Coordinates of N, CA and C in Angstrom, one line a residue:
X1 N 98.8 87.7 125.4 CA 99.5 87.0 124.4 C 100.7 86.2 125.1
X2 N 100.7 85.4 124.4 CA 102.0 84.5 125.0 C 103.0 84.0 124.2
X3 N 104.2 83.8 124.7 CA 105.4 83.6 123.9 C 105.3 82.1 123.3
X4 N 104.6 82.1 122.4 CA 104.4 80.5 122.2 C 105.1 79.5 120.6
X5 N 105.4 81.1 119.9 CA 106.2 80.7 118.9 C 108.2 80.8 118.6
X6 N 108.7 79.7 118.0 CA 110.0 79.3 118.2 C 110.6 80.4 117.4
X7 N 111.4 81.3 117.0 CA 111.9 82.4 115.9 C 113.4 82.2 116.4
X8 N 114.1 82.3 115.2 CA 115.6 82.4 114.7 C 116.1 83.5 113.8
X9 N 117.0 84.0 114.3 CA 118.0 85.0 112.8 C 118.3 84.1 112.2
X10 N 117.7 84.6 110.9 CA 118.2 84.3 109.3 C 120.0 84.6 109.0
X11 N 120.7 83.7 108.7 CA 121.8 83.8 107.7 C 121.7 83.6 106.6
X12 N 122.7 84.0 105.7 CA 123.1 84.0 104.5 C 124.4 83.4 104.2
X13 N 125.0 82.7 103.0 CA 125.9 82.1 103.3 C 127.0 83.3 102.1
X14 N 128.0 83.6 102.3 CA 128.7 84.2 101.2 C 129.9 82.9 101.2
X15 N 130.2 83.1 100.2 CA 131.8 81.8 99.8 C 132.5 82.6 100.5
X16 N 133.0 84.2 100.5 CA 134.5 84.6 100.8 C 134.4 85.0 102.4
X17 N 133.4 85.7 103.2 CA 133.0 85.8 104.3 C 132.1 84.6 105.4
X18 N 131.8 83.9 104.8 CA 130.8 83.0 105.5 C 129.5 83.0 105.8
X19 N 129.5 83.1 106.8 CA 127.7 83.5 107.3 C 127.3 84.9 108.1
X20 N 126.6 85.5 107.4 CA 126.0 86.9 107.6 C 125.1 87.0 107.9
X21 N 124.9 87.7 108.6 CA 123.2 87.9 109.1 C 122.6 88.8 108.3
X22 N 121.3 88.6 108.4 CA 120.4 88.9 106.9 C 119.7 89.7 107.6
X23 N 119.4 90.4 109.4 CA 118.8 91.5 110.3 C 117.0 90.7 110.1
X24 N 116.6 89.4 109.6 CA 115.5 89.3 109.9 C 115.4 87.8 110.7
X25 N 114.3 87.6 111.1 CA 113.9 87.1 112.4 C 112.7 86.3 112.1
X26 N 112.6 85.1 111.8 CA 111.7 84.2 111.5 C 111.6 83.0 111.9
X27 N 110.8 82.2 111.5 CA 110.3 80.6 112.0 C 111.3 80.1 110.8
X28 N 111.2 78.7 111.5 CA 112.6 77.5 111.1 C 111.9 77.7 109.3
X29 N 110.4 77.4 109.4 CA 110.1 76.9 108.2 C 110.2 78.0 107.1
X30 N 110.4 79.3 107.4 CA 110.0 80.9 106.7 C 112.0 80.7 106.3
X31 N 112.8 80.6 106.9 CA 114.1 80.4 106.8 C 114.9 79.9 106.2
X32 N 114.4 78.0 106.2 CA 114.7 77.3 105.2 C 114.1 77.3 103.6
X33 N 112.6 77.6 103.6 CA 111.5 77.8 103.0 C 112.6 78.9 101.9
X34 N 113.2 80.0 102.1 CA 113.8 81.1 101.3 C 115.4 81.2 101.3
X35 N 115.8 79.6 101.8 CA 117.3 79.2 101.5 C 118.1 79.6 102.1
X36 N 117.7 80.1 103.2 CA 118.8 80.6 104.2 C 119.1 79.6 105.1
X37 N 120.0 80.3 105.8 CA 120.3 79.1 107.4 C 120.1 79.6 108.5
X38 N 119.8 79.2 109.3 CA 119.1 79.4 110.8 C 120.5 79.3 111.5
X39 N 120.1 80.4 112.6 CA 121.8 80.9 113.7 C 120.6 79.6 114.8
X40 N 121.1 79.1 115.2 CA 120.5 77.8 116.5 C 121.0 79.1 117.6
X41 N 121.8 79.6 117.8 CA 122.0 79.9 118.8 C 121.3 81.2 119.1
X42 N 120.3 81.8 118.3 CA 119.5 82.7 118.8 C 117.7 82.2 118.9
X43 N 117.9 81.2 119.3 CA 116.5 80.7 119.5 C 115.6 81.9 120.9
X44 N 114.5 82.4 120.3 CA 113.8 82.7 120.4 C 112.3 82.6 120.6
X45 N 111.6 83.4 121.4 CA 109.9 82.8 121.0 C 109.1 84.5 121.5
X46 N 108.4 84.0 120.5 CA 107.3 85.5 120.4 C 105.8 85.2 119.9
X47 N 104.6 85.7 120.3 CA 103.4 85.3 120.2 C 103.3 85.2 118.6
X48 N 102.3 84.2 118.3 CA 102.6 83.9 116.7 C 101.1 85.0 116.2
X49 N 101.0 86.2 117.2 CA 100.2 87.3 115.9 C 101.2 87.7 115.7
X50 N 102.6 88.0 116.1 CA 104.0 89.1 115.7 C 104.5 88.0 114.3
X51 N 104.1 87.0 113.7 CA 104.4 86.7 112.8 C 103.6 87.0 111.5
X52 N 104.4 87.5 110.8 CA 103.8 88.0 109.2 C 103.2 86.9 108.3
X53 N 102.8 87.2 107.3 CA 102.5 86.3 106.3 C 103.6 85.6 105.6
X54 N 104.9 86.0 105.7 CA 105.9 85.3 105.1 C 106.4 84.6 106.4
X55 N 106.3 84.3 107.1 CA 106.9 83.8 108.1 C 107.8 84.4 108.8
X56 N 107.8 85.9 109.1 CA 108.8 86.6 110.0 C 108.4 87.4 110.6
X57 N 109.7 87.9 111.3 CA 108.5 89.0 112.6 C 108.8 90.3 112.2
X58 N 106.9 91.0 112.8 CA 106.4 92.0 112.0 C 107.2 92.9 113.1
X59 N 108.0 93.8 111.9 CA 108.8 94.7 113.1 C 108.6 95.8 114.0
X60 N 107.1 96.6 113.3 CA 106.5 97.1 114.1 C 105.9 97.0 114.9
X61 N 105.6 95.4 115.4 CA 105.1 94.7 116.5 C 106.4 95.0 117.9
X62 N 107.3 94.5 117.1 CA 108.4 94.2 118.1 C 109.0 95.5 118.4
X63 N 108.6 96.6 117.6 CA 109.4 97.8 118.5 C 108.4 98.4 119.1
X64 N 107.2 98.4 118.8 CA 105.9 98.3 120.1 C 106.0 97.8 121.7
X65 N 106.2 96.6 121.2 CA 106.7 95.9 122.7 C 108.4 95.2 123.0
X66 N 109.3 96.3 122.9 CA 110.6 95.5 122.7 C 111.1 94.4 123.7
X67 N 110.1 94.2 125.0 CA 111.0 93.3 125.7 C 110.1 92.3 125.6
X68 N 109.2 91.9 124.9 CA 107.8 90.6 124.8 C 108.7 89.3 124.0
X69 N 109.9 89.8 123.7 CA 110.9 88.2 123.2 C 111.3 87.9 124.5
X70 N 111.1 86.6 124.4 CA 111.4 85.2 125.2 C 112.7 85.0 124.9
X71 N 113.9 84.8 125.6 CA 115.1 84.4 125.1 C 115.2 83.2 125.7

């Protein structure tokens, strides 16, 4: 397998705190697609089978292989 897909943390925007991280991990389009905002600065890549049907990464993949993220 190879690291061939681009993945970002999900934010959330609150008015009184700002931007929070939402603990999931997905493609630009799974991110925007469900109104969140993308952290740019955790760009990532992981083989695109560890991507789910919703567009995020399947967690039990990644704690299978915890060090197969590309940073």
């Amino acid at each position: 397998m190879t690291n061939d897909t681009a993945v970002f943390d999900a934010l959330r925007f609150d008015p009184q705190e700002g931007e929070i991280a939402t603990g999931r991990i997905g493609t630009r389009e799974a991110i925007l697609r469900d109104g969140l905002r993308i952290d740019l600065s955790t760009l990532a890549y992981c083989p695109h089978q560890w991507i789910d049907g919703s567009g995020y990464l399947d967690l039990d993949l990644t704690r299978q292989f915890p060090y197969s993220l590309a940073l």
